[in-house]
Amino acid sequence: EVQLVESGGGLVQPGGSLRLSCAASGFTFSSYWMSWVRQAPGKGLEWVANIKQDGSEEYYVDSVKGRFTISRDDAKNSLYLQMNSLRAEDTAVYYCARQGRQWLAYSYWGQGTLVTVSS
Amino acid sequence: DIQMTQSPSSLSASVGDRVTITCRTSQSITSYLNWYHQKPGKAPKLLIYAASILQSGVPSRFSGSGSGTDFTLTISSLQPEDFATYYCQQSYSTPFTFGPGTKVDIK
């Protein structure tokens, strides 16, 4: 059974940093692009970033470029999101998701981890 | 970036109704269009990918159509478990933008 379990969320002050983790199991992690998607309270879904199987390519939404870094450790079946210079507008539930191979849809999602940026 | 619009933004319907939600993109995405629904406090669930392919395990009352810039999700007979928010998403080019959502609630 495919499982994605996020951790690392919490309360952080504006300008602070946080590192999210996503532990994957039930599939060959190294064979898939992986992504982060977020959802601000009461709002819609926002795609944040993705990373290629070997970590050689990364893409980001403009609003997080230069502040967030996606990475992976295939030996640990884990995906990460390093978030620096956090702003109030980064407050959201962050989901990790597995990207499909052909049509790139997200058929597997974690349960999400809440990040709150507030003083 | 590819912009996404959905209509309507919300609708009220009864069990058994036929429901149609449309999604439009700012440029052609061929068939790289996916549909999800989401219930409060839960992760999104994939319903349709590649514009018209039903995800495994999803009931056949859901169907998708379209290509290029205009897409449609249809629920042929709305069931109680279908009351949720529906999102389209393009996976043609990064950032893989989502539509703003359509909330389907009980009339």
mmCIF file of C-alpha atoms in Angstrom:
data_model
loop_
_atom_site.group_PDB
_atom_site.id
_atom_site.type_symbol
_atom_site.label_atom_id
_atom_site.label_comp_id
_atom_site.label_asym_id
_atom_site.label_seq_id
_atom_site.Cartn_x
_atom_site.Cartn_y
_atom_site.Cartn_z
ATOM 1 C CA GLU A 1 0.000 0.000 0.000
ATOM 2 C CA VAL A 2 1.336 3.400 -0.974
ATOM 3 C CA GLN A 3 1.734 5.721 2.000
ATOM 4 C CA LEU A 4 2.980 9.280 2.259
ATOM 5 C CA VAL A 5 3.378 10.731 5.744
ATOM 6 C CA GLU A 6 4.325 14.374 6.226
ATOM 7 C CA SER A 7 5.888 15.817 9.357
ATOM 8 C CA GLY A 8 7.677 18.934 10.539
ATOM 9 C CA GLY A 9 4.881 21.479 10.504
ATOM 10 C CA GLY A 10 4.294 23.903 13.324
ATOM 11 C CA LEU A 11 4.217 27.518 14.420
ATOM 12 C CA VAL A 12 7.070 29.733 13.225
ATOM 13 C CA GLN A 13 7.665 33.469 13.337
ATOM 14 C CA PRO A 14 7.806 35.566 10.165
ATOM 15 C CA GLY A 15 11.292 35.383 8.705
ATOM 16 C CA GLY A 16 11.908 32.013 10.297
ATOM 17 C CA SER A 17 12.669 28.623 8.789
ATOM 18 C CA LEU A 18 11.102 25.191 8.857
ATOM 19 C CA ARG A 19 11.902 21.856 7.216
ATOM 20 C CA LEU A 20 9.083 19.556 6.192
ATOM 21 C CA SER A 21 9.598 15.846 5.619
ATOM 22 C CA CYS A 22 7.553 13.254 3.768
ATOM 23 C CA ALA A 23 8.201 9.569 4.420
ATOM 24 C CA ALA A 24 7.194 7.336 1.528
ATOM 25 C CA SER A 25 6.475 3.630 1.546
ATOM 26 C CA GLY A 26 4.763 0.974 -0.523
ATOM 27 C CA PHE A 27 6.373 1.896 -3.840
ATOM 28 C CA THR A 28 9.776 2.407 -5.460
ATOM 29 C CA PHE A 29 10.341 5.985 -4.343
ATOM 30 C CA SER A 30 13.362 6.533 -6.565
ATOM 31 C CA SER A 31 11.246 5.929 -9.687
ATOM 32 C CA TYR A 32 8.873 8.872 -9.280
ATOM 33 C CA TRP A 33 8.834 12.634 -9.490
ATOM 34 C CA MET A 34 7.542 13.993 -6.180
ATOM 35 C CA SER A 35 5.777 17.244 -5.363
ATOM 36 C CA TRP A 36 4.605 19.580 -2.625
ATOM 37 C CA VAL A 37 1.151 21.169 -2.814
ATOM 38 C CA ARG A 38 -0.243 23.560 -0.208
ATOM 39 C CA GLN A 39 -3.616 24.879 0.864
ATOM 40 C CA ALA A 40 -4.074 28.037 2.896
ATOM 41 C CA PRO A 41 -6.920 27.918 5.446
ATOM 42 C CA GLY A 42 -10.247 28.104 3.643
ATOM 43 C CA LYS A 43 -8.562 28.503 0.255
ATOM 44 C CA GLY A 44 -7.845 26.392 -2.807
ATOM 45 C CA LEU A 45 -4.922 24.192 -3.733
ATOM 46 C CA GLU A 46 -1.601 25.708 -4.777
ATOM 47 C CA TRP A 47 1.173 23.716 -6.428
ATOM 48 C CA VAL A 48 4.487 24.548 -4.761
ATOM 49 C CA ALA A 49 7.353 22.508 -6.216
ATOM 50 C CA ASN A 50 8.429 19.221 -7.716
ATOM 51 C CA ILE A 51 11.639 17.243 -8.077
ATOM 52 C CA LYS A 52 12.800 14.668 -10.600
ATOM 53 C CA GLN A 53 13.610 11.068 -9.725
ATOM 54 C CA ASP A 54 17.361 11.645 -9.426
ATOM 55 C CA GLY A 55 17.046 15.134 -7.971
ATOM 56 C CA SER A 56 18.593 16.689 -11.075
ATOM 57 C CA GLU A 57 15.592 18.920 -11.851
ATOM 58 C CA GLU A 58 13.477 21.062 -9.549
ATOM 59 C CA TYR A 59 10.681 23.477 -10.319
ATOM 60 C CA TYR A 60 8.961 26.027 -8.102
ATOM 61 C CA VAL A 61 6.011 28.369 -8.144
ATOM 62 C CA ASP A 62 7.220 31.968 -8.391
ATOM 63 C CA SER A 63 5.984 32.908 -4.906
ATOM 64 C CA VAL A 64 8.482 30.555 -3.214
ATOM 65 C CA LYS A 65 11.466 30.760 -5.566
ATOM 66 C CA GLY A 66 14.639 31.641 -3.700
ATOM 67 C CA ARG A 67 13.046 30.881 -0.325
ATOM 68 C CA PHE A 68 12.020 27.205 -0.535
ATOM 69 C CA THR A 69 14.144 24.232 -1.577
ATOM 70 C CA ILE A 70 12.777 20.809 -2.435
ATOM 71 C CA SER A 71 15.078 17.821 -2.023
ATOM 72 C CA ARG A 72 14.936 14.058 -1.680
ATOM 73 C CA ASP A 73 16.903 11.198 -0.157
ATOM 74 C CA ASP A 74 16.122 8.045 -2.104
ATOM 75 C CA ALA A 75 18.072 5.902 0.376
ATOM 76 C CA LYS A 76 15.644 7.025 3.088
ATOM 77 C CA ASN A 77 12.555 7.126 0.831
ATOM 78 C CA SER A 78 12.046 10.691 1.926
ATOM 79 C CA LEU A 79 11.073 14.016 0.397
ATOM 80 C CA TYR A 80 11.858 17.356 2.014
ATOM 81 C CA LEU A 81 10.887 21.005 1.771
ATOM 82 C CA GLN A 82 13.236 23.531 3.339
ATOM 83 C CA MET A 83 11.332 26.758 3.884
ATOM 84 C CA ASN A 84 13.256 29.932 4.680
ATOM 85 C CA SER A 85 12.231 33.568 5.073
ATOM 86 C CA LEU A 86 8.704 32.468 5.882
ATOM 87 C CA ARG A 87 5.840 34.906 5.475
ATOM 88 C CA ALA A 88 2.311 34.991 6.848
ATOM 89 C CA GLU A 89 1.030 34.054 3.401
ATOM 90 C CA ASP A 90 2.947 30.763 3.590
ATOM 91 C CA THR A 91 0.529 29.609 6.293
ATOM 92 C CA ALA A 92 -1.078 26.466 4.887
ATOM 93 C CA VAL A 93 -1.454 22.743 5.071
ATOM 94 C CA TYR A 94 1.411 21.268 3.046
ATOM 95 C CA TYR A 95 0.820 17.998 1.217
ATOM 96 C CA CYS A 96 3.381 15.790 -0.452
ATOM 97 C CA ALA A 97 2.137 13.946 -3.507
ATOM 98 C CA ARG A 98 3.419 11.351 -5.937
ATOM 99 C CA GLN A 99 3.399 12.463 -9.551
ATOM 100 C CA GLY A 100 2.109 9.981 -12.132
ATOM 101 C CA ARG A 101 4.558 8.756 -14.753
ATOM 102 C CA GLN A 102 2.712 9.535 -17.969
ATOM 103 C CA TRP A 103 0.066 12.161 -17.351
ATOM 104 C CA LEU A 104 1.678 13.580 -14.195
ATOM 105 C CA ALA A 105 -1.500 13.531 -12.098
ATOM 106 C CA TYR A 106 -1.380 13.074 -8.332
ATOM 107 C CA SER A 107 -2.980 9.770 -7.422
ATOM 108 C CA TYR A 108 -1.354 9.555 -3.984
ATOM 109 C CA TRP A 109 -1.276 12.264 -1.326
ATOM 110 C CA GLY A 110 -0.166 12.480 2.265
ATOM 111 C CA GLN A 111 -2.465 13.648 5.043
ATOM 112 C CA GLY A 112 -0.813 17.063 5.178
ATOM 113 C CA THR A 113 1.093 19.014 7.807
ATOM 114 C CA LEU A 114 0.061 22.482 8.992
ATOM 115 C CA VAL A 115 2.528 25.351 8.875
ATOM 116 C CA THR A 116 1.509 28.528 10.685
ATOM 117 C CA VAL A 117 3.595 31.662 10.245
ATOM 118 C CA SER A 118 2.698 34.171 12.916
ATOM 119 C CA SER A 119 4.273 36.316 15.589
ATOM 120 C CA ASP B 1 2.197 30.396 -16.132
ATOM 121 C CA ILE B 2 -1.018 28.751 -17.303
ATOM 122 C CA GLN B 3 -4.114 30.319 -15.745
ATOM 123 C CA MET B 4 -7.096 28.190 -14.804
ATOM 124 C CA THR B 5 -10.735 29.161 -14.448
ATOM 125 C CA GLN B 6 -13.635 27.039 -13.266
ATOM 126 C CA SER B 7 -17.350 27.586 -13.432
ATOM 127 C CA PRO B 8 -19.479 27.738 -11.521
ATOM 128 C CA SER B 9 -17.628 28.611 -8.327
ATOM 129 C CA SER B 10 -20.375 26.885 -6.380
ATOM 130 C CA LEU B 11 -23.603 25.048 -7.014
ATOM 131 C CA SER B 12 -26.428 23.506 -5.071
ATOM 132 C CA ALA B 13 -27.812 20.208 -6.271
ATOM 133 C CA SER B 14 -29.937 17.306 -5.136
ATOM 134 C CA VAL B 15 -29.109 13.621 -4.929
ATOM 135 C CA GLY B 16 -29.683 12.137 -8.369
ATOM 136 C CA ASP B 17 -29.005 15.359 -10.265
ATOM 137 C CA ARG B 18 -26.687 15.560 -13.230
ATOM 138 C CA VAL B 19 -23.893 18.012 -12.484
ATOM 139 C CA THR B 20 -21.460 19.615 -14.922
ATOM 140 C CA ILE B 21 -18.386 21.657 -14.019
ATOM 141 C CA THR B 22 -16.257 23.390 -16.610
ATOM 142 C CA CYS B 23 -12.581 24.281 -16.574
ATOM 143 C CA ARG B 24 -10.796 26.583 -18.980
ATOM 144 C CA THR B 25 -7.062 27.151 -19.409
ATOM 145 C CA SER B 26 -5.259 30.234 -20.706
ATOM 146 C CA GLN B 27 -3.407 28.228 -23.343
ATOM 147 C CA SER B 28 -3.662 24.793 -24.897
ATOM 148 C CA ILE B 29 -2.687 21.936 -22.606
ATOM 149 C CA THR B 30 -3.722 19.181 -25.028
ATOM 150 C CA SER B 31 -5.157 16.539 -22.662
ATOM 151 C CA TYR B 32 -3.002 17.216 -19.576
ATOM 152 C CA LEU B 33 -5.999 17.994 -17.387
ATOM 153 C CA ASN B 34 -6.857 16.290 -14.117
ATOM 154 C CA TRP B 35 -9.876 16.474 -11.818
ATOM 155 C CA TYR B 36 -9.872 16.028 -8.045
ATOM 156 C CA HIS B 37 -12.414 16.373 -5.312
ATOM 157 C CA GLN B 38 -11.720 17.247 -1.714
ATOM 158 C CA LYS B 39 -13.760 16.959 1.441
ATOM 159 C CA PRO B 40 -13.140 19.167 4.480
ATOM 160 C CA GLY B 41 -10.035 18.174 6.409
ATOM 161 C CA LYS B 42 -9.015 15.554 3.863
ATOM 162 C CA ALA B 43 -6.422 15.343 1.107
ATOM 163 C CA PRO B 44 -7.634 15.730 -2.476
ATOM 164 C CA LYS B 45 -8.619 12.590 -4.353
ATOM 165 C CA LEU B 46 -7.887 12.041 -8.037
ATOM 166 C CA LEU B 47 -11.011 11.351 -10.099
ATOM 167 C CA ILE B 48 -10.029 11.817 -13.749
ATOM 168 C CA TYR B 49 -6.651 12.204 -15.442
ATOM 169 C CA ALA B 50 -5.665 12.924 -19.030
ATOM 170 C CA ALA B 51 -8.965 14.798 -19.376
ATOM 171 C CA SER B 52 -11.115 11.688 -19.699
ATOM 172 C CA ILE B 53 -9.495 8.642 -18.086
ATOM 173 C CA LEU B 54 -11.255 7.436 -14.951
ATOM 174 C CA GLN B 55 -8.874 6.780 -12.080
ATOM 175 C CA SER B 56 -8.974 3.214 -10.796
ATOM 176 C CA GLY B 57 -11.664 2.733 -8.165
ATOM 177 C CA VAL B 58 -13.606 5.898 -9.035
ATOM 178 C CA PRO B 59 -17.313 5.297 -9.772
ATOM 179 C CA SER B 60 -18.386 5.390 -13.411
ATOM 180 C CA ARG B 61 -20.883 8.205 -12.731
ATOM 181 C CA PHE B 62 -17.866 10.507 -13.058
ATOM 182 C CA SER B 63 -16.700 11.371 -16.555
ATOM 183 C CA GLY B 64 -14.454 13.945 -18.156
ATOM 184 C CA SER B 65 -14.155 15.408 -21.604
ATOM 185 C CA GLY B 66 -12.380 18.116 -23.558
ATOM 186 C CA SER B 67 -8.993 18.980 -24.976
ATOM 187 C CA GLY B 68 -6.996 22.074 -25.738
ATOM 188 C CA THR B 69 -8.371 24.771 -23.453
ATOM 189 C CA ASP B 70 -11.896 23.674 -22.550
ATOM 190 C CA PHE B 71 -12.764 20.761 -20.283
ATOM 191 C CA THR B 72 -15.790 19.363 -18.500
ATOM 192 C CA LEU B 73 -16.372 17.124 -15.498
ATOM 193 C CA THR B 74 -19.780 15.481 -15.346
ATOM 194 C CA ILE B 75 -21.384 13.575 -12.501
ATOM 195 C CA SER B 76 -24.266 11.680 -14.055
ATOM 196 C CA SER B 77 -26.245 11.083 -10.855
ATOM 197 C CA LEU B 78 -25.046 12.933 -7.780
ATOM 198 C CA GLN B 79 -24.653 10.788 -4.672
ATOM 199 C CA PRO B 80 -24.454 11.925 -1.027
ATOM 200 C CA GLU B 81 -20.713 11.205 -0.900
ATOM 201 C CA ASP B 82 -20.114 13.527 -3.887
ATOM 202 C CA PHE B 83 -20.772 16.717 -1.966
ATOM 203 C CA ALA B 84 -17.294 18.241 -1.939
ATOM 204 C CA THR B 85 -15.108 20.822 -3.640
ATOM 205 C CA TYR B 86 -13.902 19.959 -7.136
ATOM 206 C CA TYR B 87 -10.616 21.167 -8.617
ATOM 207 C CA CYS B 88 -9.169 20.924 -12.078
ATOM 208 C CA GLN B 89 -5.393 20.932 -12.526
ATOM 209 C CA GLN B 90 -3.128 21.187 -15.537
ATOM 210 C CA SER B 91 -0.017 18.984 -15.667
ATOM 211 C CA TYR B 92 1.189 20.281 -19.040
ATOM 212 C CA SER B 93 3.833 22.675 -17.769
ATOM 213 C CA THR B 94 5.173 23.787 -14.407
ATOM 214 C CA PRO B 95 3.878 25.308 -12.236
ATOM 215 C CA PHE B 96 1.114 22.685 -12.359
ATOM 216 C CA THR B 97 -1.663 25.127 -11.536
ATOM 217 C CA PHE B 98 -5.028 24.255 -10.021
ATOM 218 C CA GLY B 99 -8.335 25.851 -10.761
ATOM 219 C CA PRO B 100 -10.003 27.896 -8.004
ATOM 220 C CA GLY B 101 -12.453 25.129 -7.173
ATOM 221 C CA THR B 102 -16.184 24.439 -7.437
ATOM 222 C CA LYS B 103 -18.047 23.732 -4.225
ATOM 223 C CA VAL B 104 -20.929 21.317 -4.658
ATOM 224 C CA ASP B 105 -23.379 21.363 -1.786
ATOM 225 C CA ILE B 106 -26.808 20.008 -0.971
ATOM 226 C CA LYS B 107 -29.849 21.896 -2.227
#
